[in-house]
Coordinates of C-alpha atoms in Angstrom, one line a residue:
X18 CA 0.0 0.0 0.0
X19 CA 1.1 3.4 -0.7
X20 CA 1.9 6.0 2.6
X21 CA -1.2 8.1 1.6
X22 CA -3.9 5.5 1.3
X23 CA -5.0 5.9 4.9
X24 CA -5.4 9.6 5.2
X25 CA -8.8 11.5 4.9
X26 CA -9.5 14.1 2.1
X27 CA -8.5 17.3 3.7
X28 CA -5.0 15.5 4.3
X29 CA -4.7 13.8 0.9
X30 CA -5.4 17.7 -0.7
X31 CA -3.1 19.4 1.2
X32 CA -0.3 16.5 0.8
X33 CA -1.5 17.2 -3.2
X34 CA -0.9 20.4 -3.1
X35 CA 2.6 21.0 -2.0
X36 CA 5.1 20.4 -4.4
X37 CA 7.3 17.9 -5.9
X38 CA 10.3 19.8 -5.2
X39 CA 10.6 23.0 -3.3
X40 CA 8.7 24.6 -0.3
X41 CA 5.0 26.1 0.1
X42 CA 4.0 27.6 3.3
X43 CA 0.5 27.0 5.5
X44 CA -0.8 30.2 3.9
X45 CA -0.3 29.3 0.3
X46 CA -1.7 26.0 0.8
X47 CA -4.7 27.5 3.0
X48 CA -5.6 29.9 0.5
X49 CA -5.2 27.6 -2.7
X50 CA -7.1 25.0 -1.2
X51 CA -10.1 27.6 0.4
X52 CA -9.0 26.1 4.0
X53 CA -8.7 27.7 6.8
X54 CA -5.0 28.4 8.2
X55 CA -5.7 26.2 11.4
X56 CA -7.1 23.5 9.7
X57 CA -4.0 23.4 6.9
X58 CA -1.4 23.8 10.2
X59 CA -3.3 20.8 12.0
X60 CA -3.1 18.9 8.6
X61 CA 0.5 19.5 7.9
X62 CA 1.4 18.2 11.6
X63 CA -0.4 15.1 11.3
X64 CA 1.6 14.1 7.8
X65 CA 5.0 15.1 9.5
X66 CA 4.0 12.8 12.4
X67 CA 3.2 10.4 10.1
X68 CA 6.7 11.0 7.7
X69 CA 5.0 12.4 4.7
X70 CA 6.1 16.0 4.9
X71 CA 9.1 18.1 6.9
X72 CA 8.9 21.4 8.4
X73 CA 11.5 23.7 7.0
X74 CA 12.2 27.4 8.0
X75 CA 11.0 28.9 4.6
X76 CA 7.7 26.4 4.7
X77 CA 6.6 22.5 4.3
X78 CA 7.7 19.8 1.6
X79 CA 7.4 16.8 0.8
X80 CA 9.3 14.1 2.3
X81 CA 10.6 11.7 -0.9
X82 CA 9.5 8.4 0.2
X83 CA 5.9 10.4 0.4
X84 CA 6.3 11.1 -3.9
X85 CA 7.4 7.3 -4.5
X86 CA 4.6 5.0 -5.4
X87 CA 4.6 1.9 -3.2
X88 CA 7.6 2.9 -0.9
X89 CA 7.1 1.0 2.3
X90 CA 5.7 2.8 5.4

């Protein structure tokens, strides 16, 4: 199974919406998604607990083995 199977639709949109490479903060992904911030920062904690996504000092991204299809969990 792949890392993101298990997570609900708010999670899987805002994993979806950060990018492949690079960095997008809670505000960009709040407003491009129509979220509000506390429900994107709540979000974006849950997926670093979970491995899929790293805090960084200029915003979140991706963690690699969340972009790889079928990488173990």
């Amino acid at each position: 199974t792949h890392p993101r199977d298990h997570l609900d639709l708010t999670s899987r949109s805002v994993i979806d919406t950060l990018p492949a490479r690079g960095v997008m903060s809670a505000a960009e992904i709040s407003r491009t998604l129509g979220l509000a911030p506390s429900e994107v920062i709540g979000c974006l904690a849950l997926l670093e607990l979970e491995g899929l996504v790293r805090r960084r000092d200029d915003g979140w991204c991706l963690v690699r083995r969340a972009l790889v299809r079928g990488a173990p969990n």
